[in-house]
XYZ file of C-alpha atoms in Angstrom:
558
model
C -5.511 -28.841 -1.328
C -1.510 -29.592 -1.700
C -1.087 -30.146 -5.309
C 2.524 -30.384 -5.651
C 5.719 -31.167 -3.400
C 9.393 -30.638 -3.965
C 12.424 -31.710 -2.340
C 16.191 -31.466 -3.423
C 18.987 -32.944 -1.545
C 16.891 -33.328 1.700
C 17.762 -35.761 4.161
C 18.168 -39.503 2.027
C 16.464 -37.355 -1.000
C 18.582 -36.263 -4.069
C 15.223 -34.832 -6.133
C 11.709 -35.890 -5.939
C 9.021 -34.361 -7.194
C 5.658 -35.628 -6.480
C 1.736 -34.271 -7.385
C -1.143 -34.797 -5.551
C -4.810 -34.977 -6.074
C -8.363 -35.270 -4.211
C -8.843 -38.367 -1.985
C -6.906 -40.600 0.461
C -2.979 -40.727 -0.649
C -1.096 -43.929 1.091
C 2.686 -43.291 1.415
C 4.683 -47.093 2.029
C 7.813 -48.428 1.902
C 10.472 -50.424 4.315
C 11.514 -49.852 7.250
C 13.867 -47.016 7.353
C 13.422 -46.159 3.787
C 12.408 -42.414 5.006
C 8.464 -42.953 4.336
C 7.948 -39.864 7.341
C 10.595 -37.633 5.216
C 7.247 -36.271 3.277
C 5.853 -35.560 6.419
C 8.818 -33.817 7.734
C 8.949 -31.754 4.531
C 5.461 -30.865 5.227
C 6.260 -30.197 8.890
C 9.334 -27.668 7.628
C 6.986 -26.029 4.836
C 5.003 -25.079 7.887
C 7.713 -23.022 10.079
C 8.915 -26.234 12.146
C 12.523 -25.548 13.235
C 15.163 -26.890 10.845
C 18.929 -28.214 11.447
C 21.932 -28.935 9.515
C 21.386 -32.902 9.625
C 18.284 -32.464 7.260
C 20.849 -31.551 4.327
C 21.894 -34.125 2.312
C 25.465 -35.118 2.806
C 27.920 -33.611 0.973
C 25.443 -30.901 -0.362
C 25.329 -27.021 0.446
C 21.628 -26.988 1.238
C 17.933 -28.613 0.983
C 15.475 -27.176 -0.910
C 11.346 -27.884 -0.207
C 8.459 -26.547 -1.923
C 4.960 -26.982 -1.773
C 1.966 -25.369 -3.634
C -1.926 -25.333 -2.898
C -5.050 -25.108 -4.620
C -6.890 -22.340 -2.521
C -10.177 -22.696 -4.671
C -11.880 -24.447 -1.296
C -9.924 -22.200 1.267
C -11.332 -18.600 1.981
C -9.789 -18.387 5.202
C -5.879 -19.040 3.399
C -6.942 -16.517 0.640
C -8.074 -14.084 3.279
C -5.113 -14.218 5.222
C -2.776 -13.915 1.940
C -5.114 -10.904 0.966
C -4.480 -9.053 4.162
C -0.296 -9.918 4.283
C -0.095 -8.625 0.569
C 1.112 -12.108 -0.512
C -1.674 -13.294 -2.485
C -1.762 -14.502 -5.869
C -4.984 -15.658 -7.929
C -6.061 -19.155 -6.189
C -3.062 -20.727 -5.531
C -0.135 -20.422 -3.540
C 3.473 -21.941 -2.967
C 5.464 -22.237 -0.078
C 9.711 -22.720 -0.103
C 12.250 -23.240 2.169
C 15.897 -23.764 1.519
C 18.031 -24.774 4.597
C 21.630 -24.670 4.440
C 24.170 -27.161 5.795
C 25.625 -24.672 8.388
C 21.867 -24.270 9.913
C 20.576 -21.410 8.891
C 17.131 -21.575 6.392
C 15.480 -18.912 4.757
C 11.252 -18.940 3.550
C 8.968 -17.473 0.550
C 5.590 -17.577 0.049
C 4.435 -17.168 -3.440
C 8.240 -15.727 -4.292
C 8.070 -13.244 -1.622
C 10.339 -13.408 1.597
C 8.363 -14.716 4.797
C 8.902 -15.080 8.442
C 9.094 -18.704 9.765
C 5.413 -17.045 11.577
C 4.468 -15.834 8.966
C 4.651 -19.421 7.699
C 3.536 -21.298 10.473
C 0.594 -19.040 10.492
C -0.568 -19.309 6.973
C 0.071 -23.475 6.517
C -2.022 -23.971 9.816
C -5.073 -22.714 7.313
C -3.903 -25.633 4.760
C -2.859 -28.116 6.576
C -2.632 -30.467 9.231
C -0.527 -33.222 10.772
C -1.623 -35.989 12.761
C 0.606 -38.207 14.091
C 3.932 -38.910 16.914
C 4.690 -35.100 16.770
C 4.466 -32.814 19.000
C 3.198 -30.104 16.696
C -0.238 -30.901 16.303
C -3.526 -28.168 15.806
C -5.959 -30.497 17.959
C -3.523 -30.196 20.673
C -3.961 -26.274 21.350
C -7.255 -25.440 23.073
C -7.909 -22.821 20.864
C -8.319 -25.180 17.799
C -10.463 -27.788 19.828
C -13.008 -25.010 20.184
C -12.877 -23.821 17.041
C -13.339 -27.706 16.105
C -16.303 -28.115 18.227
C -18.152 -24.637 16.887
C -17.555 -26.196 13.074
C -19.088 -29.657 14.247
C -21.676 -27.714 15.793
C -22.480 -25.964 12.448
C -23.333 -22.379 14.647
C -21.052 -20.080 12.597
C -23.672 -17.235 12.372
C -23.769 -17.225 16.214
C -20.380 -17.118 16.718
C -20.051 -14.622 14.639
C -22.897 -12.842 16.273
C -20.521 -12.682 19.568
C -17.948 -11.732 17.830
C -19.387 -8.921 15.922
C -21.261 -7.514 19.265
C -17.662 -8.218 21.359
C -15.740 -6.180 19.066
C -18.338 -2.939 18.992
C -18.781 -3.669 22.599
C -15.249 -3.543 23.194
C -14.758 -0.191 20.712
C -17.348 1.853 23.414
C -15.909 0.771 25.932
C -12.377 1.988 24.721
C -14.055 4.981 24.395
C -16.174 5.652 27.227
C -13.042 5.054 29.002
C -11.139 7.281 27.196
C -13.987 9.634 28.196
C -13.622 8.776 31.547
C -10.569 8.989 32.347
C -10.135 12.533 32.427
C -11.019 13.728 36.343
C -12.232 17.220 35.217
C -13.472 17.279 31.580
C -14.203 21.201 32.085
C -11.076 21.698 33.084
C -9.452 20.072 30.480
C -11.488 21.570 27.656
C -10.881 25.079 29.371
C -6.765 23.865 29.136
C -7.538 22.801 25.429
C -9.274 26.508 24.790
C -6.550 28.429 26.359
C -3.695 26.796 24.641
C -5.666 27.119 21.369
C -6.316 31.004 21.845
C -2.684 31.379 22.716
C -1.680 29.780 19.511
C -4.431 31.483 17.678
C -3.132 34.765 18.793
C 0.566 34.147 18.481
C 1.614 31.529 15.686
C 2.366 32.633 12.301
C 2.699 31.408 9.461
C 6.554 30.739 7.987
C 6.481 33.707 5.531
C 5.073 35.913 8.779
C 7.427 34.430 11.149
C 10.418 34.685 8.886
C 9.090 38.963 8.454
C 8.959 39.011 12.353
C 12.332 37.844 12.521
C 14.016 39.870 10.115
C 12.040 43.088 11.437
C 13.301 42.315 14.934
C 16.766 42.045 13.699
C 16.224 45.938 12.385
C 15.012 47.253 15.503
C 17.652 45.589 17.541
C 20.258 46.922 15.590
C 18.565 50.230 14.222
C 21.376 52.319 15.627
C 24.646 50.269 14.046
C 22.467 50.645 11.048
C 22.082 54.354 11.084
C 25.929 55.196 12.011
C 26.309 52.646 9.730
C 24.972 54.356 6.884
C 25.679 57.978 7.972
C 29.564 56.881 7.307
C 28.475 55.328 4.047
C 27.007 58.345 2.881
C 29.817 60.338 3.867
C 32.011 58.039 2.039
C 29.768 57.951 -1.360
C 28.819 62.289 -1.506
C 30.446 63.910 1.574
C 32.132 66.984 2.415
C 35.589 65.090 2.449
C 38.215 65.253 -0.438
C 38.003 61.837 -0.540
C 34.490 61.151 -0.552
C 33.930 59.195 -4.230
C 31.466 61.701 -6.016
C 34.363 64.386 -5.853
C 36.750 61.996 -7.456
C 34.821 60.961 -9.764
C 34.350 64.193 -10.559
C 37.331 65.124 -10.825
C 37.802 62.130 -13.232
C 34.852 63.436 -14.981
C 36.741 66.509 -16.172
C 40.300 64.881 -16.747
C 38.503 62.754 -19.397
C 36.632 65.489 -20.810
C 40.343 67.314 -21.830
C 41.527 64.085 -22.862
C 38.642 63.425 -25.508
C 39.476 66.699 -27.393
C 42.783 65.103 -27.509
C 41.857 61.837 -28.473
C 38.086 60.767 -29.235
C 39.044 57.419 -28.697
C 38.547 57.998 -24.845
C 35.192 58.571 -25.333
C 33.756 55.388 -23.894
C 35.760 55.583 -20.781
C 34.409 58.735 -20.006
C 30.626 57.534 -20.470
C 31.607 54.520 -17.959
C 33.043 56.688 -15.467
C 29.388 59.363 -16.098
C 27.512 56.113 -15.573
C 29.830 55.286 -12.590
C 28.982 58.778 -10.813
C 25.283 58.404 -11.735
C 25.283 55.172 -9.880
C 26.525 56.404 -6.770
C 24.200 59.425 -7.083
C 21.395 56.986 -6.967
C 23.208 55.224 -4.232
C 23.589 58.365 -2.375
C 20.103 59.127 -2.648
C 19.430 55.700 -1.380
C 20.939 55.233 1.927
C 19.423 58.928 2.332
C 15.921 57.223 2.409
C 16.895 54.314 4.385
C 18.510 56.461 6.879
C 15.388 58.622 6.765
C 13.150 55.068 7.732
C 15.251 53.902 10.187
C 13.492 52.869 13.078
C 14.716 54.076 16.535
C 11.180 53.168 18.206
C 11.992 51.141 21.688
C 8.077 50.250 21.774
C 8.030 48.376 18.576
C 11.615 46.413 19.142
C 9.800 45.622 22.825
C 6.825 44.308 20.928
C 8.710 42.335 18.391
C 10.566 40.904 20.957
C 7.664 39.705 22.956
C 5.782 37.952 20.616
C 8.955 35.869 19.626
C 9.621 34.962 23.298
C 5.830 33.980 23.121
C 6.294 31.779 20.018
C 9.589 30.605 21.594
C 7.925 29.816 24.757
C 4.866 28.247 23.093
C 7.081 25.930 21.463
C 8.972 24.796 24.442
C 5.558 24.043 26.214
C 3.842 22.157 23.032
C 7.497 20.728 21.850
C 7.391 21.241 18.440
C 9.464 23.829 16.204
C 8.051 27.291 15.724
C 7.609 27.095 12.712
C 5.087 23.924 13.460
C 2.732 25.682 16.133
C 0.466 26.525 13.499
C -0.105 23.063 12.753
C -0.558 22.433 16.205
C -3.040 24.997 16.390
C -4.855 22.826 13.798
C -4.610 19.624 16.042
C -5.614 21.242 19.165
C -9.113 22.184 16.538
C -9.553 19.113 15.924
C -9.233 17.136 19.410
C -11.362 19.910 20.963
C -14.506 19.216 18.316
C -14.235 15.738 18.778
C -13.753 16.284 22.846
C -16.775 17.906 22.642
C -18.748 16.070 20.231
C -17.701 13.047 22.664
C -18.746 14.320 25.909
C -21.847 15.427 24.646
C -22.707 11.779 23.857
C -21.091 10.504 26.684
C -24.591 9.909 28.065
C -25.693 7.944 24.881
C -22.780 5.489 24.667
C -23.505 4.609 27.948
C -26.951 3.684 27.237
C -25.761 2.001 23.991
C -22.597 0.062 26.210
C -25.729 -0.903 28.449
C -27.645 -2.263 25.326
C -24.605 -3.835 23.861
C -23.605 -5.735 27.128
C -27.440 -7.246 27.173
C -27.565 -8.553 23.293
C -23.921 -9.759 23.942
C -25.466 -11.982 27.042
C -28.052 -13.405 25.055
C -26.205 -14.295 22.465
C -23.140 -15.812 24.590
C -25.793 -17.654 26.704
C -27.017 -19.684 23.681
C -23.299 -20.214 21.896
C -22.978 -21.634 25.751
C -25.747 -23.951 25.306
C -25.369 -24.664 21.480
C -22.215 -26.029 22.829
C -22.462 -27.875 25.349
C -25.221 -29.807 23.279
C -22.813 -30.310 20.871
C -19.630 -31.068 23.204
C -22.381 -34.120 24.637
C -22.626 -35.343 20.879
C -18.864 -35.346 19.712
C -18.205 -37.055 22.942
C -20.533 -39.885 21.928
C -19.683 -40.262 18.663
C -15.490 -40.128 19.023
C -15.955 -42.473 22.085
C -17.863 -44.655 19.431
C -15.499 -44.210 17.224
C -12.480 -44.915 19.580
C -13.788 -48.225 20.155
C -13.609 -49.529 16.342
C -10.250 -47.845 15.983
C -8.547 -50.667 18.818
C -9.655 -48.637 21.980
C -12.436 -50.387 23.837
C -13.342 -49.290 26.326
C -11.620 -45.590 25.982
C -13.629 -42.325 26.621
C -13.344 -39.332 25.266
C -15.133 -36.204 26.727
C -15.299 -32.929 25.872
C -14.801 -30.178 29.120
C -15.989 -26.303 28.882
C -14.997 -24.144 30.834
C -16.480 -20.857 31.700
C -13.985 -18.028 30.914
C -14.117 -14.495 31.734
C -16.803 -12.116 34.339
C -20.245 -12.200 33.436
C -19.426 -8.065 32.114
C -16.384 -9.386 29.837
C -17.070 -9.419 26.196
C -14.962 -12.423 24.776
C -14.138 -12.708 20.943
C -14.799 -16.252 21.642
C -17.463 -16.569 23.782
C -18.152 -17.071 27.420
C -16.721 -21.076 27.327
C -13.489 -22.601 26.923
C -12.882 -25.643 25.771
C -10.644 -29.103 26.584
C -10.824 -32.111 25.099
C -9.968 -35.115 27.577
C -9.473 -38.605 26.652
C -9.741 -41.644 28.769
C -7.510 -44.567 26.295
C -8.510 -47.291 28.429
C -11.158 -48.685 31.053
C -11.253 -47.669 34.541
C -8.683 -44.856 33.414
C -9.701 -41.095 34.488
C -9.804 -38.747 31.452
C -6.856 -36.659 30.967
C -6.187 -34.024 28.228
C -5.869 -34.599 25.191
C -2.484 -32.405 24.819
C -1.171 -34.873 27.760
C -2.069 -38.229 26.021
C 1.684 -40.177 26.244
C 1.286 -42.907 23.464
C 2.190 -41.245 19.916
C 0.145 -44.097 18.347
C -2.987 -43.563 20.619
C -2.625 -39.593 19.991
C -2.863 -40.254 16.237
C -6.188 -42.517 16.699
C -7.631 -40.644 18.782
C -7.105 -37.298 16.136
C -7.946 -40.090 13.783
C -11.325 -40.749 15.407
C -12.334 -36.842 16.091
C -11.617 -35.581 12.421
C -13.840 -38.256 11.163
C -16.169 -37.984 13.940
C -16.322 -34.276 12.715
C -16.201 -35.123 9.123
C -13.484 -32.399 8.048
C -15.789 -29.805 9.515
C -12.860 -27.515 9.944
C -11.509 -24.916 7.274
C -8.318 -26.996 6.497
C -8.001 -28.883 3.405
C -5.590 -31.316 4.350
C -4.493 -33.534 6.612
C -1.494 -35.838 7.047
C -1.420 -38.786 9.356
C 1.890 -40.088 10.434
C 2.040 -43.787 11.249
C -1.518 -43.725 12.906
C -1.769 -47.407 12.417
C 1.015 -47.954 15.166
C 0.681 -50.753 17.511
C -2.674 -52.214 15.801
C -3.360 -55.140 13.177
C -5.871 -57.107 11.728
C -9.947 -55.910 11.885
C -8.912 -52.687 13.813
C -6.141 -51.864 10.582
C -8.768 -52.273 8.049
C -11.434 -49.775 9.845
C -8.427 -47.210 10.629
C -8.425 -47.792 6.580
C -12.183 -47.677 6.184
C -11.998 -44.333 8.377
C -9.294 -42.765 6.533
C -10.963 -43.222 3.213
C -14.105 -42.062 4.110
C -12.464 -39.202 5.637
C -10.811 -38.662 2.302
C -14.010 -38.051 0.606
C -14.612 -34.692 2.734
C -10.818 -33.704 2.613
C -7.405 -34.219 1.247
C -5.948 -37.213 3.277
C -2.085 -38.184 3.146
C -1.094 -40.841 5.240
C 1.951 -43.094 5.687
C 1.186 -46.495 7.073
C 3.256 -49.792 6.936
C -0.131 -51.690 7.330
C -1.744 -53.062 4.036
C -4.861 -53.193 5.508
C -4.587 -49.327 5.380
C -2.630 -49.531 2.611
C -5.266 -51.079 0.520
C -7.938 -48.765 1.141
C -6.367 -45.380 -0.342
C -7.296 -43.527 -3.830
C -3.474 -43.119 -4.723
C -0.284 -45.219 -3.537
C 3.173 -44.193 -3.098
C 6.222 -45.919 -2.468
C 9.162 -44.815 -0.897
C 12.575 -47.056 -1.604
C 16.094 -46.744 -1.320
C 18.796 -47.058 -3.733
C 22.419 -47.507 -3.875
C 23.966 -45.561 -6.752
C 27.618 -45.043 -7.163
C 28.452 -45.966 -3.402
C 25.957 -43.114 -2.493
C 21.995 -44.354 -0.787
C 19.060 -42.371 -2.247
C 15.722 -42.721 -1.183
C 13.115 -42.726 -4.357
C 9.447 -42.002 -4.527
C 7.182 -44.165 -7.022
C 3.582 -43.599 -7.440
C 2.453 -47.350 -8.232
C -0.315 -48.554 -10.708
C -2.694 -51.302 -9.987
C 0.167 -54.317 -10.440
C 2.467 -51.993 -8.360
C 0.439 -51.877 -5.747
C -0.904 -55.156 -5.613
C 2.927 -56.427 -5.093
C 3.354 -53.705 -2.381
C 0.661 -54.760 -0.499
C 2.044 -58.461 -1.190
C 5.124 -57.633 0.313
C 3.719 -56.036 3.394
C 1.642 -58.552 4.059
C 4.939 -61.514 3.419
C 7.835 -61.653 5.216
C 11.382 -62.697 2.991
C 9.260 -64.576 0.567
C 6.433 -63.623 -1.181
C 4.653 -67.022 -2.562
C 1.471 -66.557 -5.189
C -0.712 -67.183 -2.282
C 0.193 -64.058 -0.642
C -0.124 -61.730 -3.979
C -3.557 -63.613 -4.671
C -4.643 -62.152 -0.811
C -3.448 -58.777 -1.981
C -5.143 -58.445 -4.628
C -8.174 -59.971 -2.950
C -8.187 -56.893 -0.674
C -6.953 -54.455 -3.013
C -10.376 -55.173 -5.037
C -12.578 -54.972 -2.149
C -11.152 -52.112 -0.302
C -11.404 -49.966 -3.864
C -15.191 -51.691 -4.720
C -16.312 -50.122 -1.500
């Protein structure tokens, strides 16, 4: 249920803020005092597309929000739930558009596509009326319509529930199915994973396998390599650095009987010769282990043009093959575990496509009985709303191969309307009169009794084109209406007028040289002189306030 609207500089609007309750809600006002700008906030609250000329003049941008009572609206909650914008039991939409064109949305302070909020405000509201976007005029909703007035809801979920497994084997079986030679492709799958099984290492093994290849491949720079080393460390050579340090070894020693204070130099340079001793020795051992073997550089080699070769073919790094290793596991037991039932999901596809067919067939019938009754009763209906004589059918269609399984069923549905007599029935969606279109919505939502999931619904000058008796049941409908749902409506009829719980007026004022339009909710006396003045012309005499109140009192007594 809308509890709230807000609107800053929009359109003739400086600032209103208005609050709604339960019931019918009558908007009125004169002509061109912007009654339909509520309905137009509405419209932008849910994703309609937005222009510059909807800022007020002289102001950077327009700001609308709305919020909602979801206590009475699973489906909105739902839907909030699953787009991680929920927020307890209530929500609030904004929109600010700015004067160059561009807008921007929230919902519940968090930023939100224009579909994201045309998506969520077609589960909280609707509007009825000379507009083009309407739910009852896409097919989709006019079936949904007809399964809520048919009260079936456990059978269409039924179909759905046995669609969507339905649909799940199938994906699978062809999946299954697909392949041309499942032996051959497990036997592919095996091979690759015994290649990687025999070949893949692990990144400390592969980063050994490099580093040993590196050795082998350059074993004999390494050897001559070190062979000169040693030579220069502890050779035969004058020059070789254990004879000079030697040498240094026994300058020192004269020197410290000289002085004592060169003791510690000596000890660095006896540490210095140790160290290349032990270096010495060193490079003796590696030179010792250095591996000359051709077989074991082939070997190394091979197995990294394996893993190099493995990696091209499964494209993925090295380093990553072992991983792949662990997907190809995987796919295969579930390749497996698949064909092995292959057999059984058949059978089960078989039993699925049966319980789908009995259940479709009586959704089918449940609504077509139920198409013939919402016919009768909105034709009814059409006549006491100023349509004598108009028809209004309801057409379904069978959609899909007797194998599909539909989400929706095995129908389709159109509604068609016939306005006046002798006049073929066309659809709904192709109805030309704006005033007709909102009776005939008019006539189906009460006909339906607010059967649908929305909460509620605005009607935008449904009253065009009619008067008198036919005014005051378009009233009479409305208000009963109201009982089941939220109804706003703006009307310039006061036999409409008279019959809602709650009555606002929209005026305009001329402040400062600059027109503003204001909204008033009016109390009993207010509304007894609105309805006064909608039913006068220039002059409103004491016999025409005396008539308003005399249907103010018995359009509230009812």
């Amino acid at each position: 249920m809308l509890t709230s609207l807000y609107v800053r500089h929009f359109a003739v609007v400086e600032e209103a803020e208005i609050g709604f309750g339960p019931g019918m809600t009558v908007v009125s006002g004169e002509t061109g005092a912007g009654k339909s700008l509520l309905v137009d906030a509405l419209l932008l609250l849910s994703g309609a597309r937005a222009d510059s000329g909807m800022v007020r003049a002289g102001c950077e941008r327009a700001e609308l929000a709305a919020e909602f009572d979801l206590s009475a609206l699973p489906e909105a909650r739902e839907w909030l739930r699953q787009e991680a914008l929920d927020e307890d039991e209530t929500c609030r939409l904004r929109r600010v558009i700015r004067s160059e064109g561009s807008s921007r949305a929230w919902i519940n302070g968090r930023p939100a596509s224009l579909a994201q909020l045309g998506e969520l405000a077609g589960r909280l509201i609707e509007i009825h009326g000379q507009h083009e976007h309407q739910a009852l005029l896409s097919r989709s909703h006019q079936l949904a319509l007809l399964d809520a007035y048919a009260g079936h809801a456990e059978l269409v979920q039924r179909v759905r529930r046995l669609a969507q497994e339905g649909r799940a084997l199938e994906t699978q079986i062809r999946a299954l199915q697909g392949e041309e030679d499942h032996a051959s492709h497990l036997a592919l799958r095996r091979h690759e994973l015994t290649e990687l099984e025999r070949w893949a290492l692990a990144p400390d093994a592969l980063a050994e396998l490099e580093a040993r290849q590196r050795r082998l491949a350059n074993a004999g720079r390494l050897a001559e390599g070190i062979a000169h080393l040693g030579e220069l460390l502890d050779g035969e050579g004058e020059l070789a650095l254990r004879r000079t340090l030697a040498r240094a070894q026994g300058e020192l020693t004269r020197l410290v009987a000289l002085d004592a204070r060169l003791e510690p130099w000596r000890e660095l340079i006896d540490g210095a010769a140790i160290a290349v001793d032990e270096a010495a020795d060193a490079l003796r051992r590696y030179l010792d282990e250095v591996d000359l073997d051709p077989a074991r550089l082939a070997e190394a080699e091979e197995h990294l043009a394996r893993l190099h070769e493995l990696a091209r073919r499964h494209r993925r790094p090295v380093d990553e093959l072992g991983e792949r290793a662990n997907e190809l596991r995987t796919e295969l037991e579930a390749l497996e575990q698949a064909l092995a039932g292959l057999d059984a999901r058949l059978a089960e596809r078989d039993r699925l496509r049966r319980d789908y067919a009995l259940a479709a067939a009586e959704l089918g019938a449940s609504r077509r009985a139920a198409a013939a009754r919402l016919a009768a009763d909105v034709s009814a209906l059409m006549a006491e709303l100023g349509m004598p004589g108009g028809r209004f059918e309801v057409m379904l269609e069978t959609h899909g191969e007797d194998t599909s399984l539909d989400l929706l069923g095995r129908e389709r549905c159109e509604f068609l309307v016939s306005a006046n007599p002798g006049q073929p029935p066309r659809p709904l969606r192709k109805v030309a009169s704006g005033g007709e279109l909102a009776r005939i919505s008019l006539a189906i939502e009460v006909a339906t009794l607010g059967k649908d999931s929305v909460g509620t619904m605005v009607f935008d000058e449904v009253d065009s084109g009619i008067g008198g008796a036919v005014a005051e049941v378009v009233g009479q409908k409305l208000r009963a209406l109201g009982s089941r749902r939220q109804v706003l409506c703006v009307t310039h009829l006061p036999q409409v007028a008279a019959q809602g719980h709650t009555h606002l007026k929209v005026s305009k004022e001329n402040v400062g040289g600059q027109t503003r339009t204001v909204i008033t909710r009016l109390d009993e006396a207010g509304r007894a002189e609105e309805l006064a003045r909608m039913l006068g012309g220039l002059e409103i005499t004491a016999e025409t306030r005396a008539h308003a109140r005399q249907m103010l009192e018995r359009a509230q007594a009812d």
